[in-house]
């Protein structure tokens, strides 16, 4: 079971180890959900299942969704836990990472953590679902926003961003809008003091709040577009 004392990498590894079994169960349940979804013509449709891994006892949610009659039912999986009595949602992924400008880009484990406040703002500013649980709101977010782009913040995007320290220099742009996040790395500083030789084990992103871009100023939207384009260019130049 994932506990508070675990490192980012330990939590990441345990979730990744659980996921094959969770996916087998999700795929096995998929035909039943698809059949139930076909009983009426109202769209969109969604259904959520809870799954507890038999060995680790970690709790997962499987959110099944279909937007219209031409789509196939798809699903998103996420992990749910509690830390200091706060309910957290987590997902794992791999991401490209450059530790310094001189470092080459490498793939690193990424642990994404979503706070309750994030779900409240996402529903309030995007979904507008009445009496929806955090599980339902999270499921909609994950199936609607499968891709994300890490965008450097500047004063045009958030004029107060520098007041929040070194861990608040980025946001995540998704299809539905803009996510403000707290980022950090886990590893060990090099004994020789050379940053390029630091060991980086894993990355962590905490999603703190959400903004729909239609609610932002023209200046903010233009600044996000500009930074997004620069990120896209760097990705194209690096081959991915």
Coordinates of C-alpha atoms in Angstrom, one line a residue:
X1 CA 0.0 0.0 0.0
X2 CA 1.2 3.5 -0.7
X3 CA 2.0 5.4 2.5
X4 CA 2.9 9.0 3.3
X5 CA 6.6 8.1 4.0
X6 CA 7.2 6.8 0.4
X7 CA 9.3 8.8 -2.0
X8 CA 7.9 9.9 -5.4
X9 CA 9.7 7.1 -7.1
X10 CA 8.5 4.4 -4.7
X11 CA 4.9 5.6 -5.1
X12 CA 5.3 5.8 -8.9
X13 CA 6.7 2.2 -9.0
X14 CA 4.0 0.8 -6.9
X15 CA 1.2 2.3 -9.0
X16 CA 2.9 1.2 -12.2
X17 CA 3.2 -2.3 -10.8
X18 CA -0.5 -2.3 -10.0
X19 CA -1.7 -1.0 -13.3
X20 CA -1.5 -4.1 -15.5
X21 CA -3.9 -5.9 -13.2
X22 CA -6.2 -2.9 -13.0
X23 CA -6.3 -2.6 -16.8
X24 CA -7.1 -6.3 -17.2
X25 CA -10.1 -5.8 -14.9
X26 CA -11.1 -2.6 -16.7
X27 CA -11.0 -4.3 -20.1
X28 CA -13.0 -7.3 -18.7
X29 CA -15.7 -4.9 -17.4
X30 CA -15.8 -2.8 -20.6
X31 CA -18.3 -5.0 -22.6
X32 CA -20.8 -4.8 -19.8
X33 CA -20.5 -1.0 -19.6
X34 CA -20.8 -0.7 -23.4
X35 CA -23.9 -2.8 -23.4
X36 CA -25.5 -0.7 -20.6
X37 CA -24.6 2.5 -22.4
X38 CA -26.4 1.3 -25.5
X39 CA -29.8 1.0 -23.7
X40 CA -30.7 4.7 -24.3
X41 CA -29.7 7.5 -26.7
X42 CA -28.8 10.2 -24.3
X43 CA -25.2 11.5 -24.5
X44 CA -22.7 11.9 -23.0
X45 CA -22.7 8.8 -20.8
X46 CA -20.3 7.9 -18.0
X47 CA -19.9 5.2 -15.3
X48 CA -17.4 4.9 -12.5
X49 CA -16.1 1.7 -10.9
X50 CA -13.9 1.3 -7.8
X51 CA -11.2 -1.3 -7.8
X52 CA -8.9 -2.4 -4.9
X53 CA -5.8 -4.2 -5.9
X54 CA -5.8 -7.6 -4.2
X55 CA -2.1 -7.5 -3.2
X56 CA -1.3 -3.9 -2.4
X57 CA -4.8 -2.8 -1.3
X58 CA -4.4 0.4 -3.3
X59 CA -7.7 1.9 -4.4
X60 CA -8.3 2.9 -8.0
X61 CA -11.1 4.4 -10.0
X62 CA -12.0 3.4 -13.5
X63 CA -14.0 6.1 -15.3
X64 CA -15.9 4.9 -18.5
X65 CA -17.0 7.5 -20.9
X66 CA -18.6 8.0 -24.4
X67 CA -19.4 11.4 -25.8
X68 CA -21.7 10.5 -28.7
X69 CA -23.1 7.6 -30.7
X70 CA -20.2 7.5 -33.1
X71 CA -17.5 7.1 -30.4
X72 CA -16.3 3.9 -28.7
X73 CA -16.4 3.7 -24.9
X74 CA -13.1 4.6 -23.4
X75 CA -11.8 4.8 -19.9
X76 CA -9.4 6.5 -17.6
X77 CA -7.7 5.0 -14.5
X78 CA -6.6 7.0 -11.5
X79 CA -5.4 6.2 -8.0
X80 CA -7.0 7.7 -4.9
X81 CA -5.4 8.1 -1.5
X82 CA -5.2 10.3 1.6
X83 CA -2.3 12.4 2.9
X84 CA -2.7 14.3 6.2
X85 CA -6.4 13.7 5.9
X86 CA -6.5 15.4 2.4
X87 CA -8.0 13.3 -0.4
X88 CA -5.5 13.1 -3.3
X89 CA -5.8 11.8 -6.9
X90 CA -2.7 10.5 -8.6
X91 CA -1.6 9.3 -12.0
X92 CA 1.7 8.1 -13.4
X93 CA 3.5 8.8 -16.6
X94 CA 6.9 9.2 -18.2
X95 CA 8.1 12.6 -19.4
X96 CA 11.1 14.2 -21.1
X97 CA 13.3 16.1 -18.7
X98 CA 16.4 18.3 -19.0
X99 CA 18.1 19.0 -15.7
X100 CA 20.1 21.9 -17.0
X101 CA 20.6 23.7 -20.3
X102 CA 23.7 21.6 -20.8
X103 CA 22.0 18.3 -20.0
X104 CA 20.6 16.0 -22.6
X105 CA 16.9 15.3 -22.5
X106 CA 16.0 12.0 -20.9
X107 CA 12.8 10.2 -20.0
X108 CA 11.9 10.3 -16.3
X109 CA 9.1 8.9 -14.1
X110 CA 6.4 11.5 -13.4
X111 CA 4.0 11.4 -10.5
X112 CA 1.0 13.8 -11.0
X113 CA -1.0 14.7 -7.9
X114 CA -4.3 16.6 -7.9
X115 CA -5.6 18.5 -4.9
X116 CA -9.3 18.8 -4.0
X117 CA -9.3 22.5 -4.7
X118 CA -8.3 21.7 -8.3
X119 CA -11.4 19.6 -8.9
X120 CA -13.6 22.3 -7.3
X121 CA -12.3 24.9 -9.7
X122 CA -12.4 22.7 -12.7
X123 CA -16.0 21.8 -12.2
X124 CA -16.9 25.4 -11.3
X125 CA -15.2 26.9 -14.3
X126 CA -15.6 24.1 -17.0
X127 CA -17.9 21.2 -16.3
X128 CA -20.7 22.8 -14.4
X129 CA -21.9 19.4 -13.0
X130 CA -24.4 19.6 -10.1
X131 CA -23.6 17.5 -7.1
X132 CA -20.7 15.7 -8.8
X133 CA -18.2 13.8 -6.7
X134 CA -14.5 14.4 -7.1
X135 CA -14.2 11.0 -8.7
X136 CA -16.7 12.0 -11.5
X137 CA -15.0 15.4 -12.0
X138 CA -11.6 13.7 -12.2
X139 CA -12.8 11.1 -14.6
X140 CA -14.2 13.8 -17.0
X141 CA -10.9 15.7 -16.7
X142 CA -8.8 12.7 -17.6
X143 CA -10.8 11.5 -20.6
X144 CA -11.2 15.1 -22.0
X145 CA -7.6 16.1 -21.5
X146 CA -5.3 13.3 -22.5
X147 CA -2.5 15.6 -23.7
X148 CA -0.8 18.3 -21.7
X149 CA 1.9 20.9 -22.3
X150 CA 4.2 22.3 -19.7
X151 CA 4.3 26.1 -20.1
X152 CA 6.8 28.4 -18.4
X153 CA 5.0 31.1 -16.4
X154 CA 5.8 34.8 -16.8
X155 CA 4.2 38.0 -15.5
X156 CA 1.8 38.3 -18.4
X157 CA 0.4 34.9 -17.5
X158 CA 0.4 35.4 -13.7
X159 CA 1.8 38.7 -12.5
X160 CA 2.4 37.2 -9.0
X161 CA 4.0 33.9 -10.0
X162 CA 7.5 34.8 -8.7
X163 CA 6.1 35.3 -5.2
X164 CA 5.4 31.6 -4.9
X165 CA 9.0 30.3 -5.1
X166 CA 11.0 28.1 -7.3
X167 CA 8.5 25.3 -7.4
X168 CA 5.8 27.4 -9.2
X169 CA 7.5 28.4 -12.4
X170 CA 5.3 26.3 -14.8
X171 CA 1.7 25.7 -15.7
X172 CA 0.1 22.8 -17.7
X173 CA -2.0 23.7 -20.7
X174 CA -4.7 21.1 -21.6
X175 CA -7.6 21.0 -24.0
X176 CA -10.0 22.5 -21.5
X177 CA -7.8 25.3 -20.2
X178 CA -4.8 26.1 -18.0
X179 CA -3.7 24.3 -14.8
X180 CA -1.5 26.0 -12.2
X181 CA 0.9 23.6 -10.6
X182 CA 3.7 23.0 -8.1
X183 CA 6.7 21.1 -9.5
X184 CA 9.7 19.4 -7.9
X185 CA 12.3 16.8 -8.5
X186 CA 13.6 13.9 -6.4
X187 CA 17.2 12.8 -6.5
X188 CA 20.6 13.6 -5.1
X189 CA 23.0 16.5 -5.7
X190 CA 26.3 15.5 -7.2
X191 CA 29.3 15.4 -4.8
X192 CA 31.4 17.3 -7.3
X193 CA 29.0 20.3 -7.3
X194 CA 28.3 20.1 -11.0
X195 CA 24.6 20.3 -11.7
X196 CA 24.8 18.2 -14.8
X197 CA 26.0 15.3 -12.7
X198 CA 23.0 15.4 -10.2
X199 CA 21.0 12.2 -10.0
X200 CA 17.3 12.8 -10.8
X201 CA 15.1 9.8 -9.8
X202 CA 11.6 11.2 -10.4
X203 CA 9.5 14.3 -11.0
X204 CA 6.4 15.4 -9.2
X205 CA 3.7 17.8 -10.3
X206 CA 0.9 19.0 -7.9
X207 CA -2.1 20.4 -9.7
X208 CA -3.3 23.2 -7.4
X209 CA -6.0 25.2 -9.4
X210 CA -7.6 25.5 -12.8
X211 CA -8.5 28.4 -15.1
X212 CA -10.6 28.3 -18.2
X213 CA -8.8 30.4 -20.8
X214 CA -12.0 32.1 -21.8
X215 CA -12.0 33.6 -18.3
X216 CA -8.5 35.0 -18.7
X217 CA -7.5 38.4 -20.2
X218 CA -6.4 38.8 -23.8
X219 CA -2.9 39.4 -22.5
X220 CA -2.8 36.2 -20.6
X221 CA -4.1 34.2 -23.5
X222 CA -1.6 35.7 -25.9
X223 CA 1.2 35.0 -23.5
X224 CA 0.2 31.4 -23.1
X225 CA 0.0 31.0 -26.9
X226 CA 3.4 32.5 -27.3
X227 CA 5.0 30.2 -24.7
X228 CA 3.2 27.2 -26.0
X229 CA 4.6 27.8 -29.5
X230 CA 8.1 28.1 -28.1
X231 CA 7.7 24.8 -26.2
X232 CA 6.3 23.2 -29.4
X233 CA 9.3 24.4 -31.4
X234 CA 11.8 23.0 -28.9
X235 CA 10.0 19.7 -29.0
X236 CA 10.1 19.6 -32.7
X237 CA 13.8 20.4 -32.7
X238 CA 14.6 17.7 -30.2
X239 CA 12.6 15.1 -32.2
X240 CA 9.7 14.7 -29.8

